[in-house]
């Protein structure tokens, strides 16, 4: 599955413990990444500065479903389960 451009759920729901440009201590779950622009696209996509966890994420229908809202809810639930 290809990512839905403008979804951004994977840049909001999960916590990220590694440094992100502009967020040197990572980000807590539910906080919008500073690199997520107004169009919900990653400003550092493809950059070596992008955290490995972000680069490793691949869209899957079971996680992302057919809507941005579904993806956000699924990722929030996965974050809660893995705390």
PDB file of C-alpha atoms in Angstrom, residues 4-9 11-12 32-44 68:
ATOM      1  CA  UNK A   4      -1.984   8.594   1.469  1.00  0.00           C
ATOM      2  CA  UNK A   5      -0.420  11.982   0.835  1.00  0.00           C
ATOM      3  CA  UNK A   6      -1.592  14.427   3.454  1.00  0.00           C
ATOM      4  CA  UNK A   7      -2.559  11.804   6.049  1.00  0.00           C
ATOM      5  CA  UNK A   8       0.085  12.559   8.693  1.00  0.00           C
ATOM      6  CA  UNK A   9      -1.254  10.053  11.239  1.00  0.00           C
ATOM      7  CA  UNK A  11       3.630  11.880  12.381  1.00  0.00           C
ATOM      8  CA  UNK A  12       1.116  12.613  15.143  1.00  0.00           C
ATOM      9  CA  UNK A  32       2.270  16.812  15.927  1.00  0.00           C
ATOM     10  CA  UNK A  33       5.845  16.522  14.638  1.00  0.00           C
ATOM     11  CA  UNK A  34       7.395  19.906  13.941  1.00  0.00           C
ATOM     12  CA  UNK A  35       8.451  18.587  10.517  1.00  0.00           C
ATOM     13  CA  UNK A  36       4.841  17.891   9.487  1.00  0.00           C
ATOM     14  CA  UNK A  37       3.859  20.830   7.294  1.00  0.00           C
ATOM     15  CA  UNK A  38       0.449  22.451   6.775  1.00  0.00           C
ATOM     16  CA  UNK A  39      -0.308  19.956   3.988  1.00  0.00           C
ATOM     17  CA  UNK A  40       0.443  17.056   6.396  1.00  0.00           C
ATOM     18  CA  UNK A  41       3.586  16.170   4.468  1.00  0.00           C
ATOM     19  CA  UNK A  42       6.988  15.531   6.053  1.00  0.00           C
ATOM     20  CA  UNK A  43       9.445  18.344   5.357  1.00  0.00           C
ATOM     21  CA  UNK A  44      12.423  15.999   5.914  1.00  0.00           C
ATOM     22  CA  UNK A  68      -6.805   9.385   7.699  1.00  0.00           C
TER      23      UNK A  68
END
